[in-house]
Short mmCIF file of N, CA and C in Angstrom, two decimals:
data_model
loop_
_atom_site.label_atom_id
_atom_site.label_comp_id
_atom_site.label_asym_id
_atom_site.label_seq_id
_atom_site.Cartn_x
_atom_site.Cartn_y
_atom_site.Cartn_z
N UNK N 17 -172.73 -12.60 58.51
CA UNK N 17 -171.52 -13.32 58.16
C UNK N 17 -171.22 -14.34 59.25
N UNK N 18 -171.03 -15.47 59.01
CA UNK N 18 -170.80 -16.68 59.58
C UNK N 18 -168.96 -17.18 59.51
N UNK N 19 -168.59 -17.63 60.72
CA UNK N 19 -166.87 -17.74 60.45
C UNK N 19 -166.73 -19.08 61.06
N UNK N 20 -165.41 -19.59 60.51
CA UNK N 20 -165.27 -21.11 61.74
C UNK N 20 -163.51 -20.95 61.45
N UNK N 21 -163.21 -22.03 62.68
CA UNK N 21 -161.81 -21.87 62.42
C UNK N 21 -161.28 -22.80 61.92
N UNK N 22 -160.08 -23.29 61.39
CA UNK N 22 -160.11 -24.46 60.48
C UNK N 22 -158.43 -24.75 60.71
N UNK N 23 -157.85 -25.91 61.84
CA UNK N 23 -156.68 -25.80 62.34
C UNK N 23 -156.13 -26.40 61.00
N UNK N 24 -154.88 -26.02 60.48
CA UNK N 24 -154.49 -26.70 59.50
C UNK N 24 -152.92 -26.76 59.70
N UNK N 25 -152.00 -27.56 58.67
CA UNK N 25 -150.67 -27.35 58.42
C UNK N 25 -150.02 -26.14 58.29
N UNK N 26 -150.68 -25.08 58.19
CA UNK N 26 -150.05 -23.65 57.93
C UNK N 26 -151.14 -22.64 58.54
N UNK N 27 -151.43 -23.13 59.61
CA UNK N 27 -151.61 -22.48 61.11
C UNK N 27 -153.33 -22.63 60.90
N UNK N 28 -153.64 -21.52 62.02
CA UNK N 28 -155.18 -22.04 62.18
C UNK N 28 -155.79 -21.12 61.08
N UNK N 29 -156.27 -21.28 59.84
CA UNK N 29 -157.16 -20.79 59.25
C UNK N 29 -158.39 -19.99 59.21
N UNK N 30 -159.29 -19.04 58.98
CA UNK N 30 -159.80 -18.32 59.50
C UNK N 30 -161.03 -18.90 58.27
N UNK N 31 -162.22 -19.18 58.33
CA UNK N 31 -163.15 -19.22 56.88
C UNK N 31 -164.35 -18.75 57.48
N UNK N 32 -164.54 -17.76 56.15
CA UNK N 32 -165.87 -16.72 56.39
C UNK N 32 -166.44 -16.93 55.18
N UNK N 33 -168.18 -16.98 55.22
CA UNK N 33 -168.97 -17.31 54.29
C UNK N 33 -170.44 -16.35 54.56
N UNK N 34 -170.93 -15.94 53.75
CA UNK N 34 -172.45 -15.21 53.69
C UNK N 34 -173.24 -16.03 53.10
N UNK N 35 -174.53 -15.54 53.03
CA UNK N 35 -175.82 -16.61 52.42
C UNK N 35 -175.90 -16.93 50.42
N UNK N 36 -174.21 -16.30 50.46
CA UNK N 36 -174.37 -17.02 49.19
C UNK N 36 -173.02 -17.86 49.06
N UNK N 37 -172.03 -17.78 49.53
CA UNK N 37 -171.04 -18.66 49.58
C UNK N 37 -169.91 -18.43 49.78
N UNK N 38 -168.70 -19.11 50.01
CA UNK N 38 -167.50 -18.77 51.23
C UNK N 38 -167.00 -17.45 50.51
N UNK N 39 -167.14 -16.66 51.73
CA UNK N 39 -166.47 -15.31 51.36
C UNK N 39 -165.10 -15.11 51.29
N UNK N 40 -164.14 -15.82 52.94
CA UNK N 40 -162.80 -15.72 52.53
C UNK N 40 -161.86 -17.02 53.25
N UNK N 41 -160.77 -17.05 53.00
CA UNK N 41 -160.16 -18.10 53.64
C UNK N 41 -159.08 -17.71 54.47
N UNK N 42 -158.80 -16.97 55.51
CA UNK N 42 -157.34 -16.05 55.59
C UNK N 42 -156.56 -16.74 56.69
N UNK N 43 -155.67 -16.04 56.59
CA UNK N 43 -154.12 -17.06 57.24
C UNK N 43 -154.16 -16.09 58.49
N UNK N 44 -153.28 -16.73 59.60
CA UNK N 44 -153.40 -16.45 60.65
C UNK N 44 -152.28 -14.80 60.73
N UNK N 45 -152.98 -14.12 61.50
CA UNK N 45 -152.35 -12.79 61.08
C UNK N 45 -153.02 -11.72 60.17
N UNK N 46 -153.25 -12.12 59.56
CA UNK N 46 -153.78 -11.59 58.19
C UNK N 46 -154.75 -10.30 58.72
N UNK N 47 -154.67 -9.30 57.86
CA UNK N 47 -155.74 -7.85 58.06
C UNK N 47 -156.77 -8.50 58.23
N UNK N 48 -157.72 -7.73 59.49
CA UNK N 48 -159.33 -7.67 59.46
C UNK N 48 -159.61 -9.25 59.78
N UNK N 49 -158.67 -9.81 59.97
CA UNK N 49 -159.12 -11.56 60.48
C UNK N 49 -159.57 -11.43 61.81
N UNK N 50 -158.92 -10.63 62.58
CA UNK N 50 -159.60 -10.54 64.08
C UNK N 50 -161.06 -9.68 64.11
N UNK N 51 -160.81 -9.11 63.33
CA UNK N 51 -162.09 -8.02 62.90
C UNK N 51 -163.35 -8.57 62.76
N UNK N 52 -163.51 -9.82 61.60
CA UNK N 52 -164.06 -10.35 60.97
C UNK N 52 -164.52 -11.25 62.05
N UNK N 53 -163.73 -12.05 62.94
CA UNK N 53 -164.00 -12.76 63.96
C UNK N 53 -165.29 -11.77 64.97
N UNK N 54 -164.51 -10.54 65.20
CA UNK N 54 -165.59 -9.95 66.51
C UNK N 54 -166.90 -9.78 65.74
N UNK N 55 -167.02 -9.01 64.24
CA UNK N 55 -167.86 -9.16 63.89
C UNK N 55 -168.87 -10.13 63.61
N UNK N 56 -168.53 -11.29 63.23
CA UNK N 56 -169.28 -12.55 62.65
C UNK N 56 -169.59 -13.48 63.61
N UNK N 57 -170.68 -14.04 63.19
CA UNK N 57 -170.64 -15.35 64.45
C UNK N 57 -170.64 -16.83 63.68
N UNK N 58 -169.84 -17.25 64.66
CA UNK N 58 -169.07 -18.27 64.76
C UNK N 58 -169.78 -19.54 64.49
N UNK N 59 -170.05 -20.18 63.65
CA UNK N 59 -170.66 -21.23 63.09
C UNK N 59 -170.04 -22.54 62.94
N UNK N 60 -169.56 -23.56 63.13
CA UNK N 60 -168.64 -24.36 62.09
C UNK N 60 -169.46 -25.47 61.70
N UNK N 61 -171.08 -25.21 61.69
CA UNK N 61 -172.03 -26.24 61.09
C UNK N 61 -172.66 -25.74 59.87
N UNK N 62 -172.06 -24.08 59.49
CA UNK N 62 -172.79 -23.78 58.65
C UNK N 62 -172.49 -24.46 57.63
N UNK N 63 -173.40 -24.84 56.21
CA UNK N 63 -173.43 -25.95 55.31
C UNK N 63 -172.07 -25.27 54.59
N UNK N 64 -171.93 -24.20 54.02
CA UNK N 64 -170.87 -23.50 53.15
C UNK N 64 -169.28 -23.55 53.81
N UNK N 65 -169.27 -23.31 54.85
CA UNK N 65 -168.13 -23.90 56.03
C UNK N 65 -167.87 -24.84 56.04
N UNK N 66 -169.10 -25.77 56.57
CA UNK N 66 -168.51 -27.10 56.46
C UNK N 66 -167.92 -27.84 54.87
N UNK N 67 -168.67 -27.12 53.93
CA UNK N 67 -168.20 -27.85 52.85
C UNK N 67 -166.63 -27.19 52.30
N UNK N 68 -166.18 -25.96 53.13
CA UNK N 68 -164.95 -25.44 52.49
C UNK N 68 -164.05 -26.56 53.75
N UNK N 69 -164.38 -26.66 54.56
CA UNK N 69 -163.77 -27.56 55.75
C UNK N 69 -163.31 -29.42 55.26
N UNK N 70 -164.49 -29.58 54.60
CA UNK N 70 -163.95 -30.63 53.96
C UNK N 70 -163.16 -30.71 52.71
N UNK N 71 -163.50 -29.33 52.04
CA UNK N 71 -162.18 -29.15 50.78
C UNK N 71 -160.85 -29.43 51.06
N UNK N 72 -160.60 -28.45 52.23
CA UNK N 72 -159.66 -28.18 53.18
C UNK N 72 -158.73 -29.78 53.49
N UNK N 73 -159.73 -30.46 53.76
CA UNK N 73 -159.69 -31.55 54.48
C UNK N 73 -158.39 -32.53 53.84
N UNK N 74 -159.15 -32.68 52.34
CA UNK N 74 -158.75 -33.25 51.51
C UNK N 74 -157.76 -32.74 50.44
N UNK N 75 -157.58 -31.52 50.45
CA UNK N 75 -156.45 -30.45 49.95
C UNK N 75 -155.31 -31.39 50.99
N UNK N 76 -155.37 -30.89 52.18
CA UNK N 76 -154.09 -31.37 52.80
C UNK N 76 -154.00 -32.80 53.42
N UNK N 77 -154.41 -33.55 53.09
CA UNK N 77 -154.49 -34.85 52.81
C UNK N 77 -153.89 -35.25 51.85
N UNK N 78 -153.12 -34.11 50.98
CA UNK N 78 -152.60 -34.49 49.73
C UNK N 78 -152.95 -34.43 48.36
N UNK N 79 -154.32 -34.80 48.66
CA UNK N 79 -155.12 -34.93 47.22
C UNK N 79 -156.00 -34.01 46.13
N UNK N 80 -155.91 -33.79 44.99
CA UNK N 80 -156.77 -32.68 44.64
C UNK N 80 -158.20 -33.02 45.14
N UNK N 81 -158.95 -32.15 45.89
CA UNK N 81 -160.26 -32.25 45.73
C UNK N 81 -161.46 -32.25 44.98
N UNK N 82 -162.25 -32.71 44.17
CA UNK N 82 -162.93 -33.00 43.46
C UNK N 82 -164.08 -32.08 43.09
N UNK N 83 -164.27 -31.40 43.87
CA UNK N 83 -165.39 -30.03 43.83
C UNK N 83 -164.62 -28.85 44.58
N UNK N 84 -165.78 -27.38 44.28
CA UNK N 84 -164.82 -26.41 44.94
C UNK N 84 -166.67 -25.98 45.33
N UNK N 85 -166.08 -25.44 46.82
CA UNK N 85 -167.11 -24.85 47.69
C UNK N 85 -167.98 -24.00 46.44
N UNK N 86 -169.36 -23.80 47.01
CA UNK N 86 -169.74 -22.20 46.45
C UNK N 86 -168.83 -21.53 47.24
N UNK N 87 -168.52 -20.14 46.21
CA UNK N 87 -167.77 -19.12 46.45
C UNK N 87 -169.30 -18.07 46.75
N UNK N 88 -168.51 -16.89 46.79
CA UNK N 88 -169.34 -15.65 46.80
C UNK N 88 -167.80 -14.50 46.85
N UNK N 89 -167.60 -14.15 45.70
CA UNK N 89 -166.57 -13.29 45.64
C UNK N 89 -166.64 -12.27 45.00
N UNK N 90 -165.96 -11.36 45.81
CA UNK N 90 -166.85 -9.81 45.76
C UNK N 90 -165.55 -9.05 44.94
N UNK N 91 -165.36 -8.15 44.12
CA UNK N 91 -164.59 -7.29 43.54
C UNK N 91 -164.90 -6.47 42.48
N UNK N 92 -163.60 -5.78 41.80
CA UNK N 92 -163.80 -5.25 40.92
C UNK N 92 -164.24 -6.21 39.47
N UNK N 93 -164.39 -6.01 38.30
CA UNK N 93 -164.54 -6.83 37.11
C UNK N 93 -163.22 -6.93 36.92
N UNK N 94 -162.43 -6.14 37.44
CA UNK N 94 -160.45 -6.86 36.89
C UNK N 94 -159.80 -7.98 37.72
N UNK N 95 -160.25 -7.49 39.02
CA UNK N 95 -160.22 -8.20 40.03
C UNK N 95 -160.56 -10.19 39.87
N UNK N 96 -162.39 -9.92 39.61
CA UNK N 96 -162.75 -10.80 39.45
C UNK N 96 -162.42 -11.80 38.36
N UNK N 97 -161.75 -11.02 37.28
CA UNK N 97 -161.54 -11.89 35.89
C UNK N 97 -160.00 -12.59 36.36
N UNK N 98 -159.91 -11.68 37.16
CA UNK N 98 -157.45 -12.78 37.62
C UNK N 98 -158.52 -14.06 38.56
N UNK N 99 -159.24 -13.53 39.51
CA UNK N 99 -159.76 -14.67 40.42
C UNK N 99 -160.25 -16.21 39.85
N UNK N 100 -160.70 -15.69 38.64
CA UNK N 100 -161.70 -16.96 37.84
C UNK N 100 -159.99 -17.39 37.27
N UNK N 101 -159.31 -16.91 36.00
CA UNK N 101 -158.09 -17.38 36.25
C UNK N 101 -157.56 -18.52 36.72
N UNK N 102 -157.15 -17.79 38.26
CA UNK N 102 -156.52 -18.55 39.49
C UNK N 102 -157.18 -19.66 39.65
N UNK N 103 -158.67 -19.94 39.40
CA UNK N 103 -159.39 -20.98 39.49
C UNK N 103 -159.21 -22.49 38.33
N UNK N 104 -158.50 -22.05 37.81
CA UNK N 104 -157.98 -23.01 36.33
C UNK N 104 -156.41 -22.96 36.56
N UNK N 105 -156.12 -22.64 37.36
CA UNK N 105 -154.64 -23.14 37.90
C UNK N 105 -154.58 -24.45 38.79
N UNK N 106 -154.11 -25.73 37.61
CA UNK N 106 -154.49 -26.61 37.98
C UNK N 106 -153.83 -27.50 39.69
N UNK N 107 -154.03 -28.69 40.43
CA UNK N 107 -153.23 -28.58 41.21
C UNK N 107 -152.00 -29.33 40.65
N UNK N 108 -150.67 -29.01 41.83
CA UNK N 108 -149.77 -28.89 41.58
C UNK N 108 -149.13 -28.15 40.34
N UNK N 109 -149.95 -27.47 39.50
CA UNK N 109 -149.35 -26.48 38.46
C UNK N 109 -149.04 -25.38 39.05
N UNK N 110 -147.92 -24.73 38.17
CA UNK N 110 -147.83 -22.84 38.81
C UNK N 110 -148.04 -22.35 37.42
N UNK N 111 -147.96 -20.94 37.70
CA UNK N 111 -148.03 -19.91 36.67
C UNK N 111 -147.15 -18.71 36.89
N UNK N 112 -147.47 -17.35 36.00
CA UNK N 112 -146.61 -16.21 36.40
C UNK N 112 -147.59 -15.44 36.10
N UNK N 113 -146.98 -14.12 37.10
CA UNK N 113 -147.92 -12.85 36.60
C UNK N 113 -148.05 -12.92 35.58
N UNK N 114 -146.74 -12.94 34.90
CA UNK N 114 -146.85 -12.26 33.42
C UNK N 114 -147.79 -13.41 32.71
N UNK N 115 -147.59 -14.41 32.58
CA UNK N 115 -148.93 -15.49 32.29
C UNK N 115 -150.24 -15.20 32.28
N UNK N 116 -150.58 -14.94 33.40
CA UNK N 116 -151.91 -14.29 33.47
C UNK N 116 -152.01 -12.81 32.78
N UNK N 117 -151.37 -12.09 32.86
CA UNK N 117 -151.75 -10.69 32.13
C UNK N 117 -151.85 -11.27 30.61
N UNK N 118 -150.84 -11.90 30.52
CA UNK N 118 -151.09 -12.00 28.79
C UNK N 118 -152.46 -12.57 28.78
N UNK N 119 -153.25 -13.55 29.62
CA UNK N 119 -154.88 -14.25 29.25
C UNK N 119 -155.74 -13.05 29.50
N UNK N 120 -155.44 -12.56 30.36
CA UNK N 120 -155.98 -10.96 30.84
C UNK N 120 -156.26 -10.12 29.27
N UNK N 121 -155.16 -9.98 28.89
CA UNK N 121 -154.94 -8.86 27.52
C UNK N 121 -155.76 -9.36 26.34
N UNK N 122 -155.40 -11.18 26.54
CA UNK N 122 -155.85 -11.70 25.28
C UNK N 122 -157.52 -11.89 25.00
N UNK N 123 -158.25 -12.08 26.21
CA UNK N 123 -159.63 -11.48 26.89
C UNK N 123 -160.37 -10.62 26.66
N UNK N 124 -159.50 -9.15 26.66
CA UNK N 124 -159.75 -7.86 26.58
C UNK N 124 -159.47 -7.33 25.17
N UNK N 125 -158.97 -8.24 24.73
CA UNK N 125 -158.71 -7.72 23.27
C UNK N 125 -157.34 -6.63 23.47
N UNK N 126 -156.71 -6.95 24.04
CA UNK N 126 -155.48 -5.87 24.35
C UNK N 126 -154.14 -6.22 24.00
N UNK N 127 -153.14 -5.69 23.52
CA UNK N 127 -151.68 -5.96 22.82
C UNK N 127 -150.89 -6.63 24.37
N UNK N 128 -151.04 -5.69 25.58
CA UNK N 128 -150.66 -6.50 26.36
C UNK N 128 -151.46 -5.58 27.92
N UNK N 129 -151.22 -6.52 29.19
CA UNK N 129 -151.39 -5.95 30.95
C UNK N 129 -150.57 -6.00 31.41
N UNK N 130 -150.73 -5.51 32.42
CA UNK N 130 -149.49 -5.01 33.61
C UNK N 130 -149.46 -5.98 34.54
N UNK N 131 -148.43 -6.99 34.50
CA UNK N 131 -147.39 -8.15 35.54
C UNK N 131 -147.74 -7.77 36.82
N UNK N 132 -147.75 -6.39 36.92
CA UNK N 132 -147.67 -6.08 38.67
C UNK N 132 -149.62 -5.72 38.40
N UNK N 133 -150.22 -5.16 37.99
CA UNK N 133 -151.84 -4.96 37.82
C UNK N 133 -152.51 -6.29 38.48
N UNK N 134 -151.91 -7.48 37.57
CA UNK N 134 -152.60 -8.42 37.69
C UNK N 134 -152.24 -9.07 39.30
N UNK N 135 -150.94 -8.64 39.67
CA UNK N 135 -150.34 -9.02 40.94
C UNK N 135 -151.03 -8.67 42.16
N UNK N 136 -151.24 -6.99 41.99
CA UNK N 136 -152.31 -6.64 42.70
C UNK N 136 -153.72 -7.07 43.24
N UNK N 137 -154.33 -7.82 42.40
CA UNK N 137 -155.30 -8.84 42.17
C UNK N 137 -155.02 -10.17 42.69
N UNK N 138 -153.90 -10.60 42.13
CA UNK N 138 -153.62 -12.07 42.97
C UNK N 138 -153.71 -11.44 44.95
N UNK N 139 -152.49 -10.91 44.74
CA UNK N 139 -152.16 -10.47 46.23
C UNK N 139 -153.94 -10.13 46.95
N UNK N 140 -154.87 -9.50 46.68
CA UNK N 140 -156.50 -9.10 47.49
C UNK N 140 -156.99 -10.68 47.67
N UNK N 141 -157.07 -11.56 46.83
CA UNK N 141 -157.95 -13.04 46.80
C UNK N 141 -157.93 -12.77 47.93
N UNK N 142 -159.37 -13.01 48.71
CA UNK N 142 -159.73 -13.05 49.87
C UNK N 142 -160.01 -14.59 50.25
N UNK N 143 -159.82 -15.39 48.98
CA UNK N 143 -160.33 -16.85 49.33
C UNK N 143 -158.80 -17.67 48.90
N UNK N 144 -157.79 -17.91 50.27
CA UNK N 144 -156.76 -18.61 49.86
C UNK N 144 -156.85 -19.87 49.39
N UNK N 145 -156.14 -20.45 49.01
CA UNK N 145 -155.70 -21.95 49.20
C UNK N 145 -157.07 -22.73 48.16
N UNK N 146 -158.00 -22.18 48.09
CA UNK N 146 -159.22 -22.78 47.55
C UNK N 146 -159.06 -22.24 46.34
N UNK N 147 -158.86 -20.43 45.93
CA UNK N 147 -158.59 -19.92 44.89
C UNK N 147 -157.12 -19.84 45.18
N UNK N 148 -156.22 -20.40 44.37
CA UNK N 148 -154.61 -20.80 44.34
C UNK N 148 -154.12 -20.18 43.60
N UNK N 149 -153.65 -18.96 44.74
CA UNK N 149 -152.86 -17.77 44.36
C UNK N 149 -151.43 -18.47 44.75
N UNK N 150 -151.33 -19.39 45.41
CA UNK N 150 -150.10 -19.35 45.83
C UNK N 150 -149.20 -20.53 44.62
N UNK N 151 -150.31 -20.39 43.58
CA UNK N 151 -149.33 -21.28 42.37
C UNK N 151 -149.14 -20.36 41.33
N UNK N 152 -149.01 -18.95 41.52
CA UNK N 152 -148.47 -17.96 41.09
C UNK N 152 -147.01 -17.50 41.32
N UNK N 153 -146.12 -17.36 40.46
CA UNK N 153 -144.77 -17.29 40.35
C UNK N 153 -144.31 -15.95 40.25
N UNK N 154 -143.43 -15.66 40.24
CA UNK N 154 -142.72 -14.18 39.13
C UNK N 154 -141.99 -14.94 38.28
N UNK N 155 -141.22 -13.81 37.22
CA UNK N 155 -141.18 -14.73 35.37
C UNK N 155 -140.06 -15.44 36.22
N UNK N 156 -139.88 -15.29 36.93
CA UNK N 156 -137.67 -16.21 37.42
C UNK N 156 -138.11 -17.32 38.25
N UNK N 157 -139.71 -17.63 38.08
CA UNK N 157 -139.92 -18.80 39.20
C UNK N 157 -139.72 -18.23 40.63
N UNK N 158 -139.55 -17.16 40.84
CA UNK N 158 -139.44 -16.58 42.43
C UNK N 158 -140.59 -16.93 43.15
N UNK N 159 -139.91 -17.49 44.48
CA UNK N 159 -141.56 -17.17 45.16
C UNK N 159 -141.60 -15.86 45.95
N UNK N 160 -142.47 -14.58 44.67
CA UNK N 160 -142.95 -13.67 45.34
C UNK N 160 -144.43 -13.44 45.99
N UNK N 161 -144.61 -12.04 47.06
CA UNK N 161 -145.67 -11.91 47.26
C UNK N 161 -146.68 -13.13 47.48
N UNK N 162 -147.06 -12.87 48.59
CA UNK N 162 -147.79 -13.75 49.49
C UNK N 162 -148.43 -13.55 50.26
N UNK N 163 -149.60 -13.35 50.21
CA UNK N 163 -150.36 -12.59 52.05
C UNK N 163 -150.15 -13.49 53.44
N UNK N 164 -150.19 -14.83 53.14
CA UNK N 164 -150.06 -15.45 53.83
C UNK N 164 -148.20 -15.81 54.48
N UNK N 165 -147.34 -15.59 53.59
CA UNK N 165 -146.09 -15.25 53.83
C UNK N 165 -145.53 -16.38 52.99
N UNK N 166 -144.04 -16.40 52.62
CA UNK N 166 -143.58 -17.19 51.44
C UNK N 166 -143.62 -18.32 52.45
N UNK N 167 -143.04 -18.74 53.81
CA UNK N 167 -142.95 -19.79 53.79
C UNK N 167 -144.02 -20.61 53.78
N UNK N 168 -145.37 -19.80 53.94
CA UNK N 168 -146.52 -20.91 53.39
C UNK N 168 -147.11 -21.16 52.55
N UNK N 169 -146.17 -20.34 51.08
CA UNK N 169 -146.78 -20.84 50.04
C UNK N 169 -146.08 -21.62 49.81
N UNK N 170 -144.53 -21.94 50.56
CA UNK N 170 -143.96 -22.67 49.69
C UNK N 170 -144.62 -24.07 50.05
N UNK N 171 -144.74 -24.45 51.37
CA UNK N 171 -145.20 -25.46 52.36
C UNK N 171 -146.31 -25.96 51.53
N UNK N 172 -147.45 -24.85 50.74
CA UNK N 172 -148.85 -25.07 49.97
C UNK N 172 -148.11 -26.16 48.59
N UNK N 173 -147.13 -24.95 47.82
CA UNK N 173 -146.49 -25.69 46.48
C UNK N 173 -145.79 -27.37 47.22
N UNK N 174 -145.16 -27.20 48.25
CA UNK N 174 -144.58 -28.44 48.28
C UNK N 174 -145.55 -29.80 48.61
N UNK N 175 -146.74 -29.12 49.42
CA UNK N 175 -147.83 -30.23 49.15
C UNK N 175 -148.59 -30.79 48.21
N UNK N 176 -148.60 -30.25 47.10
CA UNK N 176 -148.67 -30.14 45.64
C UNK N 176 -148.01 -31.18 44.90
N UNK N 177 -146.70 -31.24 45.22
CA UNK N 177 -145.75 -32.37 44.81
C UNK N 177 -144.32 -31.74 44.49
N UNK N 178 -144.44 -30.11 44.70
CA UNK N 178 -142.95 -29.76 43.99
C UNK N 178 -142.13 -29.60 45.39
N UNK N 179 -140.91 -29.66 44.89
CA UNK N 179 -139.41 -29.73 45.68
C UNK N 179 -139.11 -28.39 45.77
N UNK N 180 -139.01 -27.84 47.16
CA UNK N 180 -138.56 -26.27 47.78
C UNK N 180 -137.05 -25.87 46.31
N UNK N 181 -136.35 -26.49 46.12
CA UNK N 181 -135.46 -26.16 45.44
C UNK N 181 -135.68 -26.14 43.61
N UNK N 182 -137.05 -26.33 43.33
CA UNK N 182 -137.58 -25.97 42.30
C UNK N 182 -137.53 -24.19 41.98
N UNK N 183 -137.90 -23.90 42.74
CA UNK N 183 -138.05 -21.65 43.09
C UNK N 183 -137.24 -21.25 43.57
N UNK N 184 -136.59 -20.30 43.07
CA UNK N 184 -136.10 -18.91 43.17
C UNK N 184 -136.33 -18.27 44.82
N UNK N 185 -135.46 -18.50 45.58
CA UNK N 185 -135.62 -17.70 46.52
C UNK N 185 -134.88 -15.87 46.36
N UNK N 186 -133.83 -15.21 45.72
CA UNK N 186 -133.68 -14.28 45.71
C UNK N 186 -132.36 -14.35 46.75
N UNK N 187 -132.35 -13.42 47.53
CA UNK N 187 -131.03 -13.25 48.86
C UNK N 187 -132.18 -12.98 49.62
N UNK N 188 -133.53 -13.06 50.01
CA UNK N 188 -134.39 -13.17 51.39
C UNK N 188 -134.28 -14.89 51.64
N UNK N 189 -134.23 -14.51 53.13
CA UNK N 189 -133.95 -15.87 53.96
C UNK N 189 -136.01 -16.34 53.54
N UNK N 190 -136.36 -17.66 54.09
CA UNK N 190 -137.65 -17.97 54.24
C UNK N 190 -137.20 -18.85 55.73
N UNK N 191 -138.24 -17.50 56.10
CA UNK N 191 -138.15 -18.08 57.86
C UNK N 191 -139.35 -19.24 58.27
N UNK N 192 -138.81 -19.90 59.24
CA UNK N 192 -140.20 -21.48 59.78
C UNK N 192 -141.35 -20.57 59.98
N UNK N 193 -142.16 -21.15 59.34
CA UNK N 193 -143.89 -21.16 60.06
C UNK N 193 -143.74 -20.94 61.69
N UNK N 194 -144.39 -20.29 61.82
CA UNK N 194 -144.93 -20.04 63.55
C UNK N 194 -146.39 -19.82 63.55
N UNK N 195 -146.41 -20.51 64.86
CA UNK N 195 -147.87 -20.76 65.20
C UNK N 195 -148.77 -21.98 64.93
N UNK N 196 -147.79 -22.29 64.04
CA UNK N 196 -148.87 -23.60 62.99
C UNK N 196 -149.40 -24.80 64.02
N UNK N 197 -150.27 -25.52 63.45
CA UNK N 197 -150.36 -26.80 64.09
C UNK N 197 -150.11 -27.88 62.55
N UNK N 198 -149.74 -29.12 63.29
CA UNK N 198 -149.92 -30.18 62.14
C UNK N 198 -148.63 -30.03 61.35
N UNK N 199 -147.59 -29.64 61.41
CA UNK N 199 -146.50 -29.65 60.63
C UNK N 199 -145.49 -28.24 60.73
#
């Protein structure tokens, strides 16, 4: 496993890739990111890196990017079917759990899935920002659940083109980014 670091607007990024394609993208903090670091060595020429580096690049540059890295994404078959999903969540679009369970159900041939099942699934994506979990909603437009933490999905949605006062915050405060570079 090969890793590089990738300084961005919503802190320094962590991207890990194997010999078939980027394994994960994780936010600073995040489980097993330091882990993953002692384990892996540190590359940032590898071809799969560099090409999630320039996704990256051009993601926060504003613009949709035009290709998506090879992946290599590892899970269950429930897992993997929300991931592909998330991958047709267009940019600047959102969605809702419940959205996805119903494509989930309708898939499976099923009357209906479970809002929080499929949540579970969003919440593991080991590949952020590239697979766009964070244009996942709850049904009230809330911005819930986030590995990376709400205020950087919202920071992700508002680079997108939407206005913080579009979503549902609830009565939780959304505290500043720390650590970040670039914004």
């Amino acid at each position: 496993m090969v890793f590089s670091r990738y300084p961005s607007p919503v802190g320094v990024l962590t991207l890990t890739a194997d010999e078939t394609g980027l394994t994960g993208v994780r936010f600073p903090g995040r489980k097993n990111t330091e882990e993953l670091r002692r384990t892996g060595t540190e590359d940032e020429n590898a071809p799969v890196l560099k090409q999630a580096a320039r996704w990256l690049d051009i993601y926060f540059s504003g613009q949709e990017p035009d290709f998506t890295p090879p992946l290599h994404l590892t899970g269950t078959p429930f897992r993997l079917s929300v991931w592909e999903l998330l991958l047709h969540i267009g940019y600047g679009e959102t969605t809702t759990y419940g959205a996805l369970a119903a494509q989930i159900a309708e898939q499976r041939g099923m009357l209906r899935m479970s809002a929080r099942a499929v949540g579970g699934a969003v919440g593991s994506n080991p590949v952020a920002i590239i697979v766009p979990c964070h244009r996942v909603l709850g049904a009230d437009g809330s911005l819930t659940g986030f590995g990376g933490g709400l205020r950087r999905k919202l920071k992700l949605l508002e680079l997108e083109g939407h206005n913080s006062s579009e979503f549902y915050t609830g009565t939780y405060t959304i505290s500043p980014l720390s650590g970040t570079t670039g914004g």
